[in-house]
């Protein structure tokens, strides 16, 4: 038998088997017309899973396929995995057909987390576009649960229109917290909208934070993150204070299917959360 | 790894090697002729090998030709590589079953016992390709159990090349033509035909290799025999069909993302994915989910995929790489540049398959040379 140069880590080998575990839908909430939130608990004796803010799971709809979905619940609570999902393709449409008691397959959690440790003692600036608020929510909930560890918390959330704002009630409840600033904006406002109008980057100059001692976490469409990074730089943040989370087609989530390559990185393994200075070279190119 | 002195096995005793491997429970896979090409398949006798055949290779060109001797290894690599056995093109990953109560159970879809293969005739570039895939599938941060359970069962017999193909450039990539201790192997052999004498020099590269050698009717190799073998490998090294200066190519491609040459090659590239299918290091896969007619039994299959397809980067908002230019750029930049970032080596072993099997003869050595000659990042070179 030929020597294998690398002796794989047994824990990683188990991940490599690609076997999902069954989880039951225990709660379902409608967020917007095309977005819903599922809370999943292990079926049978399966163990609950802890995760870090920013990580994702691969959710398997029976016979249809898997989709990479960020975890959007509180990292403090391990009793249920919360996933906010937008119905955009075959798998997410199949997940949308799930009702309470239905079973899905879960692999994960995978990927790099938001820099909650590095951000200790600093102001936090969260900037989201649309459903981009979902991967940020665990970081926000963690910061609120450990309020003394962080400075000011600024949440800037953009959406296309008022009915597209997810976690609407929770955003309003966060507005009541001390030291927390929440600003909402939509591209198109109808009557009854009392917040801002325009792209989310316009909120950055209006928010109060100490740019010399802040960490920004950004999630949204790539174009939005590009302009947000520019605006944050204008506000005084350096590239190593900015973190973004990237999305690509993924099949394996363990760095071997090749689909989610982004320059030298595998988004599933090296990301999805990246410090901006580390991907800037690639982020500025088209069709990476 | 120690370097044992080579021993000599006569051509007429070569089947003893196959027999010894079979006795140890290995299915012997080696080169054989099929459909006008040299492919790897199970063999039980040396006369099933490409006796007296060689090949003619160039960009988009492959022909078998007769040699004027009865060499067993007188050709370069064909369209297949050994990855098809370690990283199968189709593999059932998961079986999923749903019961009447809606419960779901998952089991390993790769549940058969993988064959124990003896790979007879791995070229040095192919041994390098296997160590590269070892890093891809089993290196830090990754662990593909499917690859691992196949990989650890194999017995490898390397062959130092006596001829170079028209698209070979292993000398440039420092991956051949001689099998050396730089890559793990159980046995290494060199074929020598000198007048009426036809023999193989064998060295063991592992304890199991030594055990196999001990079962063969071998004799000590003389200085002259060793010199004759070395001379043949030197001749192969001196007759590489292609060359590519690998020096600085990692930076060259990384810094030339907007180079007009990408448009130029995209005009020729059919994005057919042939280069990725024949490449011994390309590893990308997709998955396909299927159910039976009852709807209660589903399977996930993994299949080879290619960064040249439109689907590869598909997302609901549109594919990340829609132009042919961006897809060729991804492949070449990954192979020669970002592969270093990911796996600490080039992804290219200089086997030349991507050149030979490209239907329009796109030649990465030519493309790299074109970037080098007109590197806008390098003021010393002429402008594009």
XYZ file of C-alpha atoms in Angstrom:
672
model
C 0.000 0.000 0.000
C 1.375 3.381 -0.906
C 1.898 5.869 1.829
C -0.642 8.605 2.004
C 1.191 11.816 2.688
C -1.614 13.248 4.763
C -3.293 11.499 7.609
C -6.724 13.047 7.694
C -8.286 14.296 10.871
C -10.919 11.704 11.938
C -13.423 14.436 12.840
C -12.987 15.968 9.414
C -13.446 12.530 7.841
C -16.854 12.238 9.455
C -17.771 15.593 7.964
C -16.485 14.290 4.680
C -19.033 11.509 4.590
C -21.608 14.053 3.472
C -24.305 12.383 5.562
C -27.073 14.719 6.720
C -28.929 14.196 9.985
C -32.705 14.402 10.223
C -34.160 17.508 11.879
C -37.838 18.293 12.506
C -39.503 21.598 11.722
C -40.801 22.783 15.118
C -41.701 26.343 14.198
C -42.390 28.266 11.040
C -42.768 32.031 10.586
C -43.590 33.974 7.464
C -41.228 36.936 7.163
C -42.182 38.442 3.805
C -44.027 37.315 0.698
C -41.096 35.120 -0.361
C -39.157 34.653 2.880
C -39.856 32.362 5.796
C -38.104 31.177 8.938
C -37.862 27.566 10.058
C -36.762 26.398 13.496
C -35.324 22.893 13.402
C -34.722 20.420 16.208
C -32.957 17.065 15.963
C -35.279 14.166 15.160
C -35.046 11.299 17.623
C -31.935 11.200 19.770
C -29.866 13.541 17.605
C -27.872 16.091 19.588
C -28.515 19.815 19.423
C -25.803 21.748 17.604
C -23.953 24.806 18.706
C -22.716 27.261 16.132
C -20.924 30.547 15.850
C -22.568 33.658 14.384
C -21.969 33.760 10.633
C -21.870 30.007 10.067
C -24.232 28.119 7.804
C -25.820 24.699 7.392
C -26.579 22.638 4.335
C -30.319 21.961 4.405
C -31.552 18.961 2.440
C -35.064 18.786 1.051
C -35.908 15.131 0.490
C -35.131 14.034 -3.044
C -34.679 17.611 -4.232
C -31.272 18.685 -3.003
C -29.268 20.765 -0.604
C -28.941 24.480 -0.164
C -26.465 26.474 1.910
C -28.471 28.523 4.404
C -26.999 30.768 7.072
C -27.995 30.214 10.662
C -29.990 33.186 11.875
C -31.010 32.352 15.441
C -29.362 33.162 18.710
C -26.041 31.421 19.318
C -26.891 31.438 23.028
C -29.788 29.053 22.447
C -28.936 25.597 21.234
C -32.390 24.027 21.358
C -33.313 24.941 17.815
C -31.547 25.830 14.601
C -33.153 28.916 13.082
C -32.938 29.449 9.335
C -34.450 32.305 7.376
C -34.873 31.243 3.780
C -35.854 33.086 0.650
C -37.722 31.086 -1.958
C -35.575 31.523 -5.048
C -34.832 28.093 -6.486
C -35.866 24.453 -6.521
C -34.497 23.506 -3.118
C -35.688 26.623 -1.313
C -39.125 26.157 -2.886
C -39.165 22.584 -1.559
C -38.156 23.884 1.881
C -40.976 26.416 1.617
C -43.469 23.553 1.321
C -42.450 22.205 4.736
C -44.929 22.415 7.586
C -44.587 21.730 11.305
C -43.445 18.182 11.956
C -41.825 17.724 8.561
C -38.253 16.486 8.416
C -35.236 17.983 6.653
C -31.638 16.818 6.464
C -29.001 19.013 8.083
C -25.235 19.067 7.613
C -23.155 21.612 9.428
C -22.432 24.076 10.809
C -19.775 25.157 8.334
C -17.657 28.198 7.652
C -15.925 31.061 9.377
C -17.714 33.189 11.985
C -18.192 36.915 12.437
C -15.310 38.336 14.516
C -17.162 38.559 17.820
C -13.988 38.157 19.895
C -11.952 40.604 17.878
C -14.826 43.088 18.159
C -14.873 43.067 21.987
C -14.634 46.535 23.451
C -15.412 48.141 20.130
C -18.407 49.738 18.470
C -20.267 47.375 16.147
C -21.690 48.518 12.841
C -24.011 46.041 11.132
C -25.017 46.861 7.567
C -27.475 44.627 5.741
C -29.246 44.523 2.419
C -32.507 42.558 2.246
C -32.202 39.028 3.588
C -28.581 39.859 4.414
C -29.893 40.689 7.868
C -30.409 36.952 8.494
C -26.717 35.933 8.721
C -26.042 39.049 10.820
C -28.785 38.369 13.366
C -26.798 35.806 15.425
C -23.999 38.366 15.770
C -26.486 41.057 16.815
C -28.155 38.712 19.306
C -24.787 37.701 20.712
C -23.764 41.342 21.150
C -27.067 42.168 22.847
C -26.687 39.163 25.161
C -23.175 40.321 26.071
C -23.908 43.999 26.062
C -21.020 44.889 28.415
C -18.478 43.434 26.004
C -19.225 45.879 23.230
C -19.518 49.626 22.654
C -22.294 51.175 20.628
C -24.299 48.892 18.384
C -25.377 50.365 15.076
C -27.732 48.395 12.831
C -28.308 49.768 9.349
C -30.812 47.679 7.434
C -31.897 48.248 3.858
C -34.609 46.554 1.834
C -36.366 47.084 -1.481
C -39.642 48.114 0.093
C -41.365 48.027 3.483
C -42.951 44.584 2.945
C -39.472 43.198 2.205
C -38.087 44.081 5.653
C -37.464 40.892 7.614
C -37.502 40.667 11.425
C -39.613 43.814 11.438
C -40.810 43.553 15.035
C -37.407 42.583 16.334
C -35.788 45.555 14.615
C -38.249 47.817 16.378
C -37.612 46.172 19.729
C -33.865 46.666 19.250
C -34.546 50.392 18.764
C -35.625 50.492 22.402
C -32.332 49.111 23.709
C -29.892 51.612 25.144
C -26.739 52.213 23.160
C -28.334 50.601 20.141
C -29.071 52.627 17.029
C -31.265 51.048 14.375
C -31.837 52.774 11.063
C -34.033 51.314 8.343
C -34.211 52.348 4.742
C -36.054 51.165 1.647
C -35.527 51.837 -2.035
C -39.207 52.463 -2.597
C -41.362 53.783 0.221
C -45.126 53.557 0.368
C -47.389 55.609 2.609
C -46.919 54.754 6.248
C -43.140 54.322 6.013
C -41.572 56.490 8.698
C -37.940 55.561 8.183
C -35.347 56.431 5.582
C -35.587 56.160 1.816
C -32.609 55.365 -0.397
C -29.767 52.888 -0.540
C -28.371 51.628 2.747
C -25.000 53.313 2.233
C -26.663 56.704 2.757
C -27.272 55.735 6.397
C -23.584 55.356 7.182
C -22.703 59.078 7.487
C -25.750 59.564 9.743
C -24.881 56.827 12.216
C -22.903 57.502 15.360
C -19.901 55.276 16.003
C -16.205 55.675 16.734
C -14.665 54.808 13.391
C -11.213 54.419 14.930
C -12.509 51.701 17.192
C -15.343 50.036 15.288
C -15.851 46.737 13.536
C -18.296 46.650 10.650
C -20.084 43.475 9.576
C -21.757 43.646 6.208
C -24.084 41.279 4.387
C -26.081 41.859 1.251
C -25.767 41.640 -2.513
C -22.146 41.975 -3.701
C -22.782 45.352 -5.304
C -24.228 46.628 -2.026
C -21.229 45.319 -0.075
C -18.833 46.951 -2.532
C -20.446 50.357 -2.070
C -20.847 49.832 1.678
C -17.134 49.116 2.023
C -16.377 52.324 0.118
C -18.719 54.333 2.318
C -17.311 52.793 5.504
C -13.827 53.702 4.303
C -15.044 57.239 3.775
C -16.370 57.184 7.332
C -12.880 56.340 8.530
C -12.800 52.558 8.814
C -9.790 50.746 7.439
C -10.239 47.568 5.397
C -9.203 45.369 8.314
C -12.131 46.742 10.353
C -14.651 45.622 7.737
C -16.006 42.072 7.443
C -18.237 40.831 4.652
C -19.912 37.493 4.011
C -19.912 36.047 0.524
C -22.222 33.691 -1.249
C -21.571 31.296 -4.105
C -23.005 28.104 -5.487
C -21.970 25.362 -3.045
C -22.300 21.592 -3.233
C -20.124 20.036 -0.541
C -19.520 22.793 2.059
C -16.212 21.150 3.014
C -13.877 22.596 0.390
C -13.684 19.715 -2.070
C -16.342 20.296 -4.731
C -14.630 23.418 -6.051
C -17.824 25.362 -6.732
C -17.487 28.218 -4.262
C -13.958 29.259 -5.142
C -13.369 32.953 -4.881
C -9.822 33.652 -5.998
C -7.634 31.571 -3.687
C -10.408 31.002 -1.157
C -13.137 28.444 -0.759
C -16.110 30.394 0.557
C -17.439 27.364 2.436
C -14.202 26.802 4.326
C -12.218 30.047 4.322
C -15.427 32.082 4.448
C -18.245 32.868 4.214
C -17.070 35.695 6.510
C -13.934 37.392 5.213
C -11.989 40.360 6.504
C -12.251 42.834 3.678
C -8.537 43.562 3.237
C -7.955 39.852 2.625
C -10.285 39.634 -0.360
C -10.135 43.182 -1.641
C -7.930 42.221 -4.587
C -10.508 39.708 -5.789
C -13.576 41.653 -4.739
C -12.695 44.437 -7.119
C -12.696 42.088 -10.136
C -15.679 41.063 -12.172
C -16.666 37.434 -12.774
C -14.400 35.941 -10.127
C 12.243 6.164 2.295
C 15.405 4.244 1.426
C 16.636 3.853 -2.094
C 17.139 0.166 -2.761
C 19.501 -0.921 -5.526
C 17.539 -1.838 -8.634
C 17.000 -5.428 -9.626
C 16.441 -6.807 -13.092
C 13.293 -8.544 -14.314
C 13.311 -10.036 -17.798
C 10.416 -9.311 -20.155
C 9.481 -12.986 -20.278
C 9.085 -12.912 -16.483
C 6.940 -9.768 -16.398
C 3.728 -11.724 -15.886
C 5.194 -12.966 -12.613
C 4.767 -9.413 -11.343
C 1.092 -9.357 -12.291
C 0.674 -12.798 -10.739
C 2.358 -11.731 -7.490
C 0.017 -8.745 -7.210
C -3.035 -10.891 -7.917
C -1.933 -13.396 -5.282
C -1.869 -10.561 -2.772
C -5.496 -9.826 -3.597
C -5.028 -6.870 -5.903
C -6.990 -6.258 -9.057
C -4.259 -5.153 -11.444
C -5.094 -2.100 -13.533
C -2.757 -1.152 -16.305
C -2.584 0.371 -19.750
C -4.381 -1.342 -22.579
C -5.510 -0.336 -26.061
C -9.162 0.514 -26.633
C -10.917 2.693 -29.202
C -7.633 3.837 -30.667
C -6.313 5.123 -27.366
C -4.374 3.823 -24.423
C -6.685 3.523 -21.437
C -6.386 2.043 -17.954
C -8.316 -1.137 -17.324
C -8.060 -4.382 -15.426
C -5.492 -6.706 -16.932
C -4.327 -10.184 -16.033
C -1.514 -10.721 -18.556
C 1.131 -8.485 -20.046
C 0.005 -9.277 -23.589
C -3.157 -7.296 -22.833
C -0.926 -4.244 -22.534
C -0.123 -1.934 -25.488
C 2.718 -4.175 -26.740
C 4.664 -2.365 -29.432
C 2.433 0.697 -29.512
C 3.344 4.308 -29.182
C 1.408 7.529 -29.608
C 1.663 10.748 -31.525
C 0.369 13.743 -29.578
C -0.017 17.411 -30.345
C -2.563 20.150 -29.683
C -5.946 18.522 -30.396
C -4.215 15.480 -31.893
C -3.735 11.883 -30.711
C -2.897 8.830 -32.821
C -1.568 5.407 -31.935
C 1.301 4.168 -34.036
C 3.283 0.952 -34.215
C 6.761 0.907 -32.740
C 9.490 -1.199 -34.245
C 9.901 -3.098 -30.996
C 7.667 -4.818 -28.453
C 7.901 -2.280 -25.626
C 5.209 -2.423 -22.931
C 5.496 1.242 -21.945
C 6.596 2.893 -25.181
C 4.077 5.733 -25.175
C 3.083 8.738 -23.084
C -0.141 9.217 -21.080
C -3.542 8.711 -22.701
C -6.867 10.464 -22.064
C -7.503 8.760 -18.741
C -5.765 9.217 -15.450
C -5.802 7.181 -12.267
C -8.127 9.657 -10.604
C -11.061 7.771 -12.113
C -10.374 4.969 -9.634
C -9.672 7.083 -6.535
C -12.169 9.859 -7.269
C -14.799 8.103 -9.384
C -16.653 10.147 -11.974
C -19.950 8.978 -10.453
C -20.364 8.090 -6.820
C -23.451 7.596 -4.688
C -22.844 9.709 -1.594
C -26.033 9.261 0.401
C -29.097 7.053 0.505
C -32.149 8.680 2.076
C -35.297 6.827 3.036
C -38.563 8.280 4.197
C -41.027 6.285 6.280
C -44.813 6.522 6.364
C -44.661 8.834 9.398
C -42.516 11.319 7.488
C -39.331 10.334 9.306
C -36.084 10.335 7.387
C -33.040 8.094 7.633
C -29.715 8.633 5.930
C -27.066 6.070 5.187
C -23.714 6.087 3.445
C -24.340 5.654 -0.260
C -20.736 4.574 -0.836
C -21.376 1.381 1.085
C -19.558 -1.180 -1.055
C -16.069 -2.391 -0.294
C -13.778 -0.523 -2.718
C -11.540 -2.661 -4.888
C -7.910 -3.130 -3.907
C -6.186 -1.951 -7.034
C -2.604 -2.338 -8.075
C -1.943 0.550 -10.451
C 0.601 -0.778 -12.925
C 2.377 1.912 -14.884
C 1.879 5.199 -13.076
C 4.056 7.794 -14.734
C 5.949 10.192 -12.531
C 3.589 13.029 -13.477
C 0.700 10.794 -12.429
C 2.259 9.963 -9.080
C 2.684 13.700 -8.556
C -0.950 14.224 -9.574
C -2.011 11.655 -6.980
C -0.056 13.373 -4.224
C -1.715 16.628 -5.278
C -5.149 15.020 -5.003
C -4.091 13.603 -1.629
C -3.655 17.195 -0.485
C -6.969 18.253 -2.047
C -9.009 15.486 -0.451
C -7.053 14.672 2.679
C -4.957 17.765 3.392
C -5.587 20.300 6.097
C -9.206 21.257 6.504
C -10.596 18.616 4.138
C -11.232 14.929 4.454
C -13.043 13.023 1.783
C -13.781 9.592 3.211
C -14.664 8.259 -0.240
C -11.251 9.131 -1.617
C -9.512 7.995 1.537
C -11.001 4.515 1.590
C -9.962 3.932 -2.037
C -6.597 5.588 -1.762
C -5.334 3.639 1.194
C -5.974 0.307 -0.547
C -3.864 0.820 -3.621
C -0.498 -0.610 -4.585
C 1.369 1.676 -6.963
C 3.918 0.694 -9.584
C 5.568 3.724 -11.104
C 7.206 3.727 -14.520
C 9.978 6.104 -15.483
C 9.304 7.261 -19.013
C 11.534 6.147 -21.853
C 9.758 8.338 -24.390
C 8.167 11.776 -24.061
C 4.900 12.663 -25.734
C 4.428 15.590 -28.074
C 2.584 17.592 -25.407
C 4.627 16.517 -22.366
C 6.355 19.136 -20.219
C 7.035 17.407 -16.912
C 10.643 18.610 -16.980
C 9.359 22.196 -16.759
C 7.072 21.310 -13.871
C 9.776 19.211 -12.146
C 7.439 16.228 -11.988
C 9.309 13.730 -14.174
C 10.143 11.832 -16.266
C 11.891 9.661 -13.636
C 9.928 8.172 -10.743
C 11.782 9.296 -7.634
C 11.393 9.235 -3.883
C 9.672 12.617 -4.128
C 6.423 10.716 -4.645
C 5.392 7.683 -2.618
C 5.223 4.448 -4.583
C 5.493 0.751 -3.859
C 7.571 -0.185 -6.883
C 9.253 1.799 -9.625
C 10.393 0.373 -12.914
C 12.259 1.417 -16.025
C 11.917 -0.493 -19.279
C 15.015 -1.197 -21.364
C 15.156 -2.710 -24.832
C 18.718 -3.101 -26.009
C 19.089 -5.237 -29.107
C 17.777 -8.665 -28.146
C 17.613 -7.857 -24.465
C 14.278 -6.644 -23.069
C 14.152 -6.125 -19.338
C 12.918 -3.923 -16.524
C 14.891 -2.416 -13.682
C 12.805 -2.426 -10.520
C 13.232 -0.695 -7.194
C 11.023 -0.988 -4.161
C 9.670 2.142 -2.562
C 7.870 0.503 0.352
C 7.995 -2.586 2.533
C 5.186 -4.155 0.593
C 7.060 -3.374 -2.603
C 10.059 -5.242 -1.200
C 7.844 -8.211 -0.357
C 6.536 -8.314 -3.912
C 10.046 -8.064 -5.356
C 11.126 -10.978 -3.185
C 8.567 -13.162 -4.939
C 9.832 -12.351 -8.429
C 12.550 -14.097 -10.467
C 14.817 -11.038 -10.396
C 18.605 -10.795 -10.633
C 20.982 -8.042 -9.622
C 21.272 -5.265 -12.185
C 24.738 -4.571 -13.565
C 26.253 -1.103 -13.853
C 25.697 -1.285 -17.605
C 22.030 -2.146 -17.160
C 21.577 0.773 -14.804
C 23.358 3.098 -17.192
C 21.165 1.896 -20.060
C 18.023 2.613 -18.030
C 19.241 6.051 -16.955
C 20.161 6.870 -20.535
C 16.598 6.143 -21.702
C 15.065 8.360 -19.066
C 17.556 11.119 -19.865
C 16.565 10.823 -23.498
C 12.894 11.236 -22.581
C 13.775 14.286 -20.499
C 15.619 15.785 -23.438
C 12.764 15.225 -25.889
C 9.829 16.916 -24.129
C 7.259 18.034 -26.680
C 6.531 21.236 -24.786
C 8.125 23.491 -22.208
C 6.650 26.047 -19.869
C 8.630 28.333 -17.684
C 6.859 27.882 -14.360
C 8.953 30.558 -12.715
C 6.752 33.373 -11.431
C 3.664 32.091 -13.276
C 1.716 32.246 -10.010
C 2.203 36.015 -9.797
C 1.984 36.497 -13.565
C -1.592 35.201 -13.749
C -2.732 36.748 -10.482
C -1.612 40.180 -11.591
C -2.996 39.992 -15.130
C -6.696 39.571 -14.604
C -7.557 42.166 -17.186
C -5.011 41.114 -19.776
C -6.391 41.140 -23.358
C -5.038 37.610 -23.869
C -8.029 36.261 -21.905
C -10.333 37.603 -24.615
C -8.099 36.117 -27.242
C -8.172 32.611 -25.784
C -11.910 32.897 -25.093
C -12.436 33.384 -28.832
C -10.953 29.925 -29.378
C -12.190 28.099 -26.256
C -15.374 26.050 -26.752
C -15.856 25.750 -22.936
C -16.355 22.028 -23.597
C -14.678 20.994 -20.318
C -12.471 18.334 -21.963
C -9.355 19.774 -20.331
C -10.858 19.401 -16.871
C -12.070 15.863 -17.525
C -8.655 14.629 -18.681
C -6.671 16.605 -16.096
C -5.293 14.263 -13.421
C -5.610 16.894 -10.690
C -8.950 18.593 -11.492
C -11.280 17.554 -8.699
C -14.510 19.563 -8.983
C -17.808 17.767 -8.564
C -21.499 18.495 -8.533
C -24.307 16.525 -6.937
C -27.517 15.189 -8.359
C -30.518 14.129 -6.316
C -32.772 11.359 -7.536
C -35.824 9.563 -6.170
C -37.478 6.332 -7.150
C -41.094 6.128 -8.324
C -42.483 5.671 -4.815
C -40.889 8.938 -3.803
C -39.703 7.420 -0.526
C -36.184 6.461 -1.536
C -33.778 9.144 -2.622
C -30.101 9.193 -3.469
C -27.449 11.866 -3.803
C -24.893 11.221 -6.499
C -21.632 13.049 -6.890
C -20.414 13.541 -10.427
C -17.352 15.174 -11.929
C -18.098 18.760 -12.796
C -16.163 21.427 -14.587
C -15.587 25.124 -13.993
C -16.156 25.517 -17.744
C -19.905 24.921 -17.491
C -22.388 27.752 -17.068
C -24.093 25.873 -14.240
C -20.965 25.719 -12.164
C -21.424 29.117 -10.530
C -25.195 29.334 -10.980
C -27.107 31.216 -8.318
C -30.624 32.605 -8.395
C -29.189 36.039 -9.165
C -27.260 34.656 -12.174
C -23.995 32.819 -12.642
C -20.834 34.389 -11.277
C -18.837 33.483 -14.390
C -20.997 33.937 -17.435
C -18.364 34.706 -20.056
C -16.087 32.097 -21.603
C -13.253 34.437 -20.773
C -13.964 34.318 -17.059
C -14.278 30.551 -17.079
C -11.001 29.936 -18.927
C -9.381 32.492 -16.623
C -10.710 30.673 -13.574
C -9.351 27.341 -14.788
C -5.888 28.508 -15.759
C -5.498 30.863 -12.809
C -6.628 28.157 -10.420
C -4.383 25.527 -11.956
C -1.210 27.598 -12.029
C -1.704 30.326 -9.436
C -4.362 30.041 -6.725
C -3.690 26.292 -6.426
C -0.459 27.321 -4.681
C -2.489 29.322 -2.153
C -4.835 26.401 -1.549
C -2.611 23.344 -1.705
C 1.020 24.543 -1.574
C 1.890 23.444 -5.090
C 0.998 24.015 -8.689
C -2.096 22.160 -9.883
C -0.255 21.277 -13.094
C 2.048 18.285 -13.478
C 2.960 18.876 -17.128
C 1.264 15.739 -18.478
C -0.041 17.622 -21.525
C -3.463 15.960 -21.566
C -5.332 19.281 -21.648
C -3.397 20.234 -24.785
C -3.852 16.913 -26.592
C -7.545 16.552 -25.784
C -8.564 20.162 -26.418
C -10.665 19.934 -29.584
C -9.246 23.238 -30.790
C -5.727 22.631 -29.552
C -5.490 25.376 -26.947
C -2.082 24.963 -25.378
C -1.556 26.324 -21.879
C 2.203 26.498 -22.425
C 1.534 28.832 -25.350
C -0.957 30.888 -23.337
C 1.465 31.315 -20.451
C 4.204 32.310 -22.896
C 1.873 34.936 -24.383
C 1.191 36.407 -20.942
C 4.858 36.423 -20.206
C 5.766 38.197 -23.433
C 3.245 40.964 -22.902
C 2.903 41.371 -19.170
C 1.637 44.922 -18.639
C 2.611 44.558 -14.996
C 6.165 44.066 -16.090
C 7.472 47.211 -17.853
C 10.359 45.298 -19.389
C 8.100 43.294 -21.644
C 6.485 44.735 -24.779
C 2.978 46.112 -24.457
C 0.150 43.787 -25.598
